[in-house]
mmCIF file of the C-alpha atoms, coordinates in Angstrom:
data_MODEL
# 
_entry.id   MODEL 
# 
loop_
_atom_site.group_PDB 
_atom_site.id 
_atom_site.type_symbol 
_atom_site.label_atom_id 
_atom_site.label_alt_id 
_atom_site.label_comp_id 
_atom_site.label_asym_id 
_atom_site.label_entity_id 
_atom_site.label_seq_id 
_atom_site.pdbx_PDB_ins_code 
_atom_site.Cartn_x 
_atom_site.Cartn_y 
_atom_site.Cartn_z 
_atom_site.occupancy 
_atom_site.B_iso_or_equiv 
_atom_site.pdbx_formal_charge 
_atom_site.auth_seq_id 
_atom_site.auth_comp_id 
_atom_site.auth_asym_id 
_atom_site.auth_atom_id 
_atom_site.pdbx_PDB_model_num 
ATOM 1   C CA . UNK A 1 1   ? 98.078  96.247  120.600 1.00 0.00 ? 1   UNK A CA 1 
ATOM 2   C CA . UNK A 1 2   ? 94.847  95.596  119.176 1.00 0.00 ? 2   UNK A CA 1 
ATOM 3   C CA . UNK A 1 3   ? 95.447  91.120  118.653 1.00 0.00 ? 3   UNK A CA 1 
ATOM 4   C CA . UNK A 1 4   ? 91.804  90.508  119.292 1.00 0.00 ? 4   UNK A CA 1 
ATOM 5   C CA . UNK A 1 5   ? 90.556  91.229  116.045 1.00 0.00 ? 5   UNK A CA 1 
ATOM 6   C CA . UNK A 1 6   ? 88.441  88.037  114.259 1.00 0.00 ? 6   UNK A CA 1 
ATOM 7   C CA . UNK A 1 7   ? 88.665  88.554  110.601 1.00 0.00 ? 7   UNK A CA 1 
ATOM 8   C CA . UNK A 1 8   ? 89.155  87.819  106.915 1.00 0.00 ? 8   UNK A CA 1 
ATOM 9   C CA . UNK A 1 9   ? 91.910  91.000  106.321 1.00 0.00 ? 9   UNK A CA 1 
ATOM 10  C CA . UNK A 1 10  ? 95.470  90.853  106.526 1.00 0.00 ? 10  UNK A CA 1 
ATOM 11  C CA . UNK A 1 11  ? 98.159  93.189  105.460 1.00 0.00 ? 11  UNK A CA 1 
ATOM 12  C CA . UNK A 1 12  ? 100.812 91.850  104.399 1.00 0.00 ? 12  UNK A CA 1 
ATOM 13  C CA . UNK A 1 13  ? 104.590 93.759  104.700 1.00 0.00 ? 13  UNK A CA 1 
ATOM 14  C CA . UNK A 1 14  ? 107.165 94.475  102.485 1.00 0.00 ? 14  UNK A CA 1 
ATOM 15  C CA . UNK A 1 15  ? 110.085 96.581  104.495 1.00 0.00 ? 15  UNK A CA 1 
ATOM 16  C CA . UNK A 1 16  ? 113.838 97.864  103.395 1.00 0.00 ? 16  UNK A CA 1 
ATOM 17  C CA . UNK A 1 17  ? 116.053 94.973  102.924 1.00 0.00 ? 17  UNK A CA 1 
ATOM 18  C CA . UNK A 1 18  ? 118.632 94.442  100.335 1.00 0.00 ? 18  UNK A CA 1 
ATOM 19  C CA . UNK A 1 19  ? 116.550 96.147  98.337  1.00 0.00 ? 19  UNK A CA 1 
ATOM 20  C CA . UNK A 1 20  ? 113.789 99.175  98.926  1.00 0.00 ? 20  UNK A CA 1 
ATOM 21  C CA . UNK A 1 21  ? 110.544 97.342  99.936  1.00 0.00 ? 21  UNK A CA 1 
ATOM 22  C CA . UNK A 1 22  ? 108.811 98.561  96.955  1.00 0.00 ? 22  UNK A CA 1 
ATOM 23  C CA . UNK A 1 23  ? 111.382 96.968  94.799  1.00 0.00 ? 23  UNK A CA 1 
ATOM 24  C CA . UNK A 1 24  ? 110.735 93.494  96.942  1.00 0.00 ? 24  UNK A CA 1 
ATOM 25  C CA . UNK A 1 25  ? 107.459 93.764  96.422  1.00 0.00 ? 25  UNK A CA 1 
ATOM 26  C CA . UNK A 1 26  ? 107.377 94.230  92.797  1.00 0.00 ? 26  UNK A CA 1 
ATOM 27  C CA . UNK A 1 27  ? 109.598 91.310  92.810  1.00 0.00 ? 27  UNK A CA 1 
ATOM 28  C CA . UNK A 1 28  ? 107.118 89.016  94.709  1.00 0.00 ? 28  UNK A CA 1 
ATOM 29  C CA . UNK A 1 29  ? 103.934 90.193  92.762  1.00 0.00 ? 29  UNK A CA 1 
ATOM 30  C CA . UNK A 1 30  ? 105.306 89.540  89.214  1.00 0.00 ? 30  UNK A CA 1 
ATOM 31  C CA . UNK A 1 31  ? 106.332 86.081  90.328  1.00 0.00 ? 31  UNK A CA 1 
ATOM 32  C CA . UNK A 1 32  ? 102.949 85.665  92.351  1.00 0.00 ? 32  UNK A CA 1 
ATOM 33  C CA . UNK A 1 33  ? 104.866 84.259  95.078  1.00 0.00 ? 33  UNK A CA 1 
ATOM 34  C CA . UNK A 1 34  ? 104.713 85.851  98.411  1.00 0.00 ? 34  UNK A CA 1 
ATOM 35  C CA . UNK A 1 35  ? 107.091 84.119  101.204 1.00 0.00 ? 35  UNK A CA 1 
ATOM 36  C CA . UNK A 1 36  ? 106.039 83.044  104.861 1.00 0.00 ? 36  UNK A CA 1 
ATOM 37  C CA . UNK A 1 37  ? 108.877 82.845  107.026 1.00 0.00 ? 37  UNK A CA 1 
ATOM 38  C CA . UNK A 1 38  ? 108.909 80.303  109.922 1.00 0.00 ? 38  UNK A CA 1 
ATOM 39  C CA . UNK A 1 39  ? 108.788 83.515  112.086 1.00 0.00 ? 39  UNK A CA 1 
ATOM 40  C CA . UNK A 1 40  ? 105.823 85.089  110.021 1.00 0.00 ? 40  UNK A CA 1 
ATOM 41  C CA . UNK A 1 41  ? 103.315 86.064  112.718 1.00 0.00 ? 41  UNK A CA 1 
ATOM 42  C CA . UNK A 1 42  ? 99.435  85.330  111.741 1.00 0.00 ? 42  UNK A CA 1 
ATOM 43  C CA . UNK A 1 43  ? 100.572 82.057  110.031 1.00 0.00 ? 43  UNK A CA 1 
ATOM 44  C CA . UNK A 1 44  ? 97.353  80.399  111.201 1.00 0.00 ? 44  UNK A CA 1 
ATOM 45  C CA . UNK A 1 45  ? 95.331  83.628  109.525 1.00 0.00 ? 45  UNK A CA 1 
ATOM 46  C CA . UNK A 1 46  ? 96.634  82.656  106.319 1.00 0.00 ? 46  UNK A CA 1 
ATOM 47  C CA . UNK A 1 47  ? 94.171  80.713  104.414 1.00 0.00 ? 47  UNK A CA 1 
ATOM 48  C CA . UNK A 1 48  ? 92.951  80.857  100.741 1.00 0.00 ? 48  UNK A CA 1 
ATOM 49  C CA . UNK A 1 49  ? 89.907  83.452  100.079 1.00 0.00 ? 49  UNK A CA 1 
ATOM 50  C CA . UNK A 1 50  ? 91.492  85.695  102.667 1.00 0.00 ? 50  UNK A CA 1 
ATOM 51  C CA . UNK A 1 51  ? 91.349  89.344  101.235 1.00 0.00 ? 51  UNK A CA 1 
ATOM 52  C CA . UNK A 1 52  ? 94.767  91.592  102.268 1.00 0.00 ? 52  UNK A CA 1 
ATOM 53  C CA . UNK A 1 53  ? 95.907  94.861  101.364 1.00 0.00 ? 53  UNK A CA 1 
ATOM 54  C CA . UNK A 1 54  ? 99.912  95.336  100.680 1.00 0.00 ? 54  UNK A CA 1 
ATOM 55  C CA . UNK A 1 55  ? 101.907 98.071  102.600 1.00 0.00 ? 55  UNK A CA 1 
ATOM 56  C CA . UNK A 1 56  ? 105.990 99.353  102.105 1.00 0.00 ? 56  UNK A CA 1 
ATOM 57  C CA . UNK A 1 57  ? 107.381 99.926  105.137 1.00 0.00 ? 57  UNK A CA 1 
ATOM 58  C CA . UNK A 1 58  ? 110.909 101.438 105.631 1.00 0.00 ? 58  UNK A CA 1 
ATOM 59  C CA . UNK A 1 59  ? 112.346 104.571 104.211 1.00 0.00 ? 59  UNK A CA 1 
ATOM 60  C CA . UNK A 1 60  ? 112.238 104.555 100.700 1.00 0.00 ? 60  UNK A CA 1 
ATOM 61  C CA . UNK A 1 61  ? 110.215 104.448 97.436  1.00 0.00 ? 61  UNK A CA 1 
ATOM 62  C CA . UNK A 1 62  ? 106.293 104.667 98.711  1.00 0.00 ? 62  UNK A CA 1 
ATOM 63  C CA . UNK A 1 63  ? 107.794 103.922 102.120 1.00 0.00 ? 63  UNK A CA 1 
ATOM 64  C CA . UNK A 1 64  ? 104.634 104.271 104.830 1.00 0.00 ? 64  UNK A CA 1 
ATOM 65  C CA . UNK A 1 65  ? 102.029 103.521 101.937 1.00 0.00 ? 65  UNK A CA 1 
ATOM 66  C CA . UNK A 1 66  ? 99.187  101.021 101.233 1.00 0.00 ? 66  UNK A CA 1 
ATOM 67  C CA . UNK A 1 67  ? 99.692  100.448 97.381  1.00 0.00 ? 67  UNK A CA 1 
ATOM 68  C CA . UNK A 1 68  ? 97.347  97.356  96.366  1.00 0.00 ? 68  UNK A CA 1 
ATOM 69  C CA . UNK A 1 69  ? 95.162  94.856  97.376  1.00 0.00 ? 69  UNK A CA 1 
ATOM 70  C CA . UNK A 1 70  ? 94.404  90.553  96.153  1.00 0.00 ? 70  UNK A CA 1 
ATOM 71  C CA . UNK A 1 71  ? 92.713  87.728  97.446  1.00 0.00 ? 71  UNK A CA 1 
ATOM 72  C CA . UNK A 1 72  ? 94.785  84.814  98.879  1.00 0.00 ? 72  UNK A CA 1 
ATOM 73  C CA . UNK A 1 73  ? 94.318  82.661  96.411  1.00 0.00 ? 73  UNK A CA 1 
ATOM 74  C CA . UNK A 1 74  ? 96.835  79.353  97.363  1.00 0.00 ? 74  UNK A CA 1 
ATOM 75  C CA . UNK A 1 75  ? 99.262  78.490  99.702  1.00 0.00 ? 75  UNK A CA 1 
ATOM 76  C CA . UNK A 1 76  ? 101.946 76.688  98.656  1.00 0.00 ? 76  UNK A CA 1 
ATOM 77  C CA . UNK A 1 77  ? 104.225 74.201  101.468 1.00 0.00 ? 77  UNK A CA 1 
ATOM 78  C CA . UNK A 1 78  ? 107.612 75.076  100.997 1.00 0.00 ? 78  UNK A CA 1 
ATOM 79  C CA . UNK A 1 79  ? 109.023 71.450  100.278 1.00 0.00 ? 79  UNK A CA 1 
ATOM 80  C CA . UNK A 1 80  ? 112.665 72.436  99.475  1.00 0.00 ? 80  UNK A CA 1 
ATOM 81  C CA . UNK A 1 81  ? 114.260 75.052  101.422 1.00 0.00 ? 81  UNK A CA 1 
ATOM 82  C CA . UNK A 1 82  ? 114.479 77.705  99.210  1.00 0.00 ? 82  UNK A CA 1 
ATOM 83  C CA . UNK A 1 83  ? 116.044 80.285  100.098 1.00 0.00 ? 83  UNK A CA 1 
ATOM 84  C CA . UNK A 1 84  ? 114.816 84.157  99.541  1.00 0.00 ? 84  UNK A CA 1 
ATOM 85  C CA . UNK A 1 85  ? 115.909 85.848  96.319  1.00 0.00 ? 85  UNK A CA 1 
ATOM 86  C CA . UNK A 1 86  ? 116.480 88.833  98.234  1.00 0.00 ? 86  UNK A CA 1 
ATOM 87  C CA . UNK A 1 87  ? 118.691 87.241  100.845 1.00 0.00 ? 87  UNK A CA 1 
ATOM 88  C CA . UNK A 1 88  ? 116.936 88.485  103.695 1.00 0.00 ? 88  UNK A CA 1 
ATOM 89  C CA . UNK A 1 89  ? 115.881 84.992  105.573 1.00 0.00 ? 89  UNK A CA 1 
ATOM 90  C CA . UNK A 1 90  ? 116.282 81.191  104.812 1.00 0.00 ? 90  UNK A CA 1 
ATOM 91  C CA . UNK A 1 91  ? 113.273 79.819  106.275 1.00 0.00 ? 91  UNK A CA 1 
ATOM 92  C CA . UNK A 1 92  ? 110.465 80.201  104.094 1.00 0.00 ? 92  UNK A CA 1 
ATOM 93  C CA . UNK A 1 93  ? 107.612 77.741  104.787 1.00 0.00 ? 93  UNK A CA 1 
ATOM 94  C CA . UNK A 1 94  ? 105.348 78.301  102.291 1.00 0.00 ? 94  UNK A CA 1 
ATOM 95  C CA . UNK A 1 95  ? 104.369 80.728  99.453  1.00 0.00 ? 95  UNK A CA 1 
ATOM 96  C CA . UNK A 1 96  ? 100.850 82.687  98.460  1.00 0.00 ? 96  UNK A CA 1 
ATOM 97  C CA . UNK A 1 97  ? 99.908  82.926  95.507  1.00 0.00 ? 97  UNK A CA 1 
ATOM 98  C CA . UNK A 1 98  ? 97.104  85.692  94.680  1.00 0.00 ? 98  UNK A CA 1 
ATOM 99  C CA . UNK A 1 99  ? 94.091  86.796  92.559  1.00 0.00 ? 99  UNK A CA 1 
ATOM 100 C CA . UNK A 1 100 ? 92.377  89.522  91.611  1.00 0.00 ? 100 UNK A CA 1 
ATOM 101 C CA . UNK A 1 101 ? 95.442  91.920  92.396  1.00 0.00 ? 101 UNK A CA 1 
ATOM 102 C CA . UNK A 1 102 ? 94.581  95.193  92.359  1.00 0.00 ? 102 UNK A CA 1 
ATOM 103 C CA . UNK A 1 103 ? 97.245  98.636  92.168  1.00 0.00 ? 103 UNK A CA 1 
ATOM 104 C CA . UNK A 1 104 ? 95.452  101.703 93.942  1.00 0.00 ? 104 UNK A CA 1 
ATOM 105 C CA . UNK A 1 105 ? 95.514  104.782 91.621  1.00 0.00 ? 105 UNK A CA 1 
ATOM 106 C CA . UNK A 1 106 ? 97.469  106.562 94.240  1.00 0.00 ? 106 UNK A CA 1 
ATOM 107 C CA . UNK A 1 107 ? 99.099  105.190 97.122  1.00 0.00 ? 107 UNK A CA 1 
ATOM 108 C CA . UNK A 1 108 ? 97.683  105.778 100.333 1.00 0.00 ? 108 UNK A CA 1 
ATOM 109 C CA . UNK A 1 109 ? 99.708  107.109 102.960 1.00 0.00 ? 109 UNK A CA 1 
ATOM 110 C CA . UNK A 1 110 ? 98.625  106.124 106.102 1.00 0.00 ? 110 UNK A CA 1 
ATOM 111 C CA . UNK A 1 111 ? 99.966  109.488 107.996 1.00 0.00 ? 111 UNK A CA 1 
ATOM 112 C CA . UNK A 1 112 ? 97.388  111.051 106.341 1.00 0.00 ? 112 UNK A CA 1 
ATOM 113 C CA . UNK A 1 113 ? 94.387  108.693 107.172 1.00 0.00 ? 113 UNK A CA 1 
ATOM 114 C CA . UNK A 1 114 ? 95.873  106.965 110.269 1.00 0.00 ? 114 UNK A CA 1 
ATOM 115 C CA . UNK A 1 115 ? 92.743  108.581 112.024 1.00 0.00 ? 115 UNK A CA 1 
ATOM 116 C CA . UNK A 1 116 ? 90.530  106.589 110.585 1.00 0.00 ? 116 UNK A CA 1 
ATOM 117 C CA . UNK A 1 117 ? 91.813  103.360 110.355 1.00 0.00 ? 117 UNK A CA 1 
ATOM 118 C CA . UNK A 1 118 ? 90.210  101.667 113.574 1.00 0.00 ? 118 UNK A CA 1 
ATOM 119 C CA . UNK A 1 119 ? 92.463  98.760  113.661 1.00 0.00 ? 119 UNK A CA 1 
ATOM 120 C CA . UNK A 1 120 ? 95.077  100.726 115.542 1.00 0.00 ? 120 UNK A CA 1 
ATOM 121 C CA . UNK A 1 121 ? 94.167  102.153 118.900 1.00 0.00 ? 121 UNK A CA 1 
ATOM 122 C CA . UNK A 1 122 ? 93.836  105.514 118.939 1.00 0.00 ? 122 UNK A CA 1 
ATOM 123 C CA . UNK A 1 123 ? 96.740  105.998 122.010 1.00 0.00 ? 123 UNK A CA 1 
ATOM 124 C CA . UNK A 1 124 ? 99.007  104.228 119.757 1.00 0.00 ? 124 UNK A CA 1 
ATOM 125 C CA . UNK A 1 125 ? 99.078  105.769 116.741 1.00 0.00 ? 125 UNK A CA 1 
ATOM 126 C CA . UNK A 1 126 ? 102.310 108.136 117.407 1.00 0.00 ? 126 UNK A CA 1 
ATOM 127 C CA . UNK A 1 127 ? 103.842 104.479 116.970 1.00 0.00 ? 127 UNK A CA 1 
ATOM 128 C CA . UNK A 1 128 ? 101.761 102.759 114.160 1.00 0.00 ? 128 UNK A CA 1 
ATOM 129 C CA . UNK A 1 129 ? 104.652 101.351 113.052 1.00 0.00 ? 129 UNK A CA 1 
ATOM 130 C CA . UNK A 1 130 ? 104.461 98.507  115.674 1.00 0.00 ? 130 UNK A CA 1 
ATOM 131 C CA . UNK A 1 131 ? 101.577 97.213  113.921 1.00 0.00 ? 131 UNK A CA 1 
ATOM 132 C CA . UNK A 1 132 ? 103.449 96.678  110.491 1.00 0.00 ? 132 UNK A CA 1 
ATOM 133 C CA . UNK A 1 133 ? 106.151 94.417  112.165 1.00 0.00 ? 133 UNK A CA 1 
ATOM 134 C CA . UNK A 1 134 ? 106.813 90.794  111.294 1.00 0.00 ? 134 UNK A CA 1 
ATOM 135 C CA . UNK A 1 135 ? 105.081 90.830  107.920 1.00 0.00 ? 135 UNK A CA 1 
ATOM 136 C CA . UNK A 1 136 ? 101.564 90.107  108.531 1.00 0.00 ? 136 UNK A CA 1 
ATOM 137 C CA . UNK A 1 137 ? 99.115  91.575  110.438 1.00 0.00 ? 137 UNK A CA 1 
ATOM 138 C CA . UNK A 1 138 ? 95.367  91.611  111.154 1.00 0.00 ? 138 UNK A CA 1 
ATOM 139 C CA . UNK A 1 139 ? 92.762  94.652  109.811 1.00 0.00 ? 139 UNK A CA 1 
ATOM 140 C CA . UNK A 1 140 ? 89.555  94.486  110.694 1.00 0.00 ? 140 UNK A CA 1 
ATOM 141 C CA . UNK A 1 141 ? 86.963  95.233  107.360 1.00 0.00 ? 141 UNK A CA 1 
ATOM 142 C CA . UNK A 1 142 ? 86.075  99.005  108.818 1.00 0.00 ? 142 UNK A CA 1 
ATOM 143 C CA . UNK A 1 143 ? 89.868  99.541  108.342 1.00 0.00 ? 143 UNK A CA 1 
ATOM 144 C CA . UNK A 1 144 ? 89.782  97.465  105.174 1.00 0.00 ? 144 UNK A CA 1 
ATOM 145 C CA . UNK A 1 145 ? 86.823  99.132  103.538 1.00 0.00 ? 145 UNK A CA 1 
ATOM 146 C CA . UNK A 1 146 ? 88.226  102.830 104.087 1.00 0.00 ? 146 UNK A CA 1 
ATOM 147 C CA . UNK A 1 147 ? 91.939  101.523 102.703 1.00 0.00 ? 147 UNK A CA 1 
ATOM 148 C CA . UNK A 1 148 ? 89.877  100.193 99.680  1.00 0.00 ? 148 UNK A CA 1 
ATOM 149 C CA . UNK A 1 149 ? 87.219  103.210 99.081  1.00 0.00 ? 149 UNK A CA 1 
ATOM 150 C CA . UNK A 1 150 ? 90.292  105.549 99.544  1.00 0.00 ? 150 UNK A CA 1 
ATOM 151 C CA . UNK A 1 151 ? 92.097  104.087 96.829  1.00 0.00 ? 151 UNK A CA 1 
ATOM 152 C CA . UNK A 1 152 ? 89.300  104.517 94.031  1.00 0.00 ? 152 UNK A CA 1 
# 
């Protein structure tokens, strides 16, 4: 994969769990508090004024979808070890917090505009999925721009 990309876009993941990934989601953006696990991969890429783009992965509601987009806006050290609402993991080590969060109109499916997002190489793209694993992952701003103008 494509790890070599320098930039100020992230996605950031929310997958089937306990609950859909949509529904974990919405749970973490009306709380404005978006966990980092200790396993979270990009940790270092995390920093305030970062811009990122929010994807459901998994199987169900908007499953395989980019559906909004913020601006990092604070990180927060996890102090206490809190664990996740949704049960999923116990090591959180720090929140983000967000502005300027955005919903797209529509949610963008990226099987319909995998094509021409340049962040994943072209002979992987039968297995995109490998991309959206761990939580986080780097975009470059072609990608990022195109995910942004398509949701307008």
């Amino acid at each position: 994969m494509r790890d070599n990309i320098d930039t100020d876009y992230l996605v950031l993941i929310s997958s089937d769990g306990k609950k859909n990934g949509y529904e974990i989601y919405k749970d973490r953006i009306s709380e404005n508090m978006w966990p980092i696990y200790h396993k979270t991969p990009q940790q270092n890429n995390i920093i305030k004024g970062k811009k990122v783009i929010f994807y459901i992965a998994g199987k169900d509601e908007y499953a395989q979808n980019f559906i909004s987009s913020a601006q990092i806006d604070e990180i927060i050290e996890n102090k206490h070890l809190v664990s996740d609402p949704n049960k999923e993991f116990s090591q959180i080590i720090s929140f983000i917090k967000f502005k300027d969060h955005k919903i797209f109109k529509s949610p963008i499916n990226i099987k319909n505009h995998i094509n021409n997002l340049s962040f994943i190489d072209p002979d992987r793209r039968q297995i995109y999925g490998l991309y959206f694993q761990g939580g986080v992952c780097k975009i470059n701003q072609q990608s990022y721009e195109y995910i942004i103008n398509s949701s307008n």
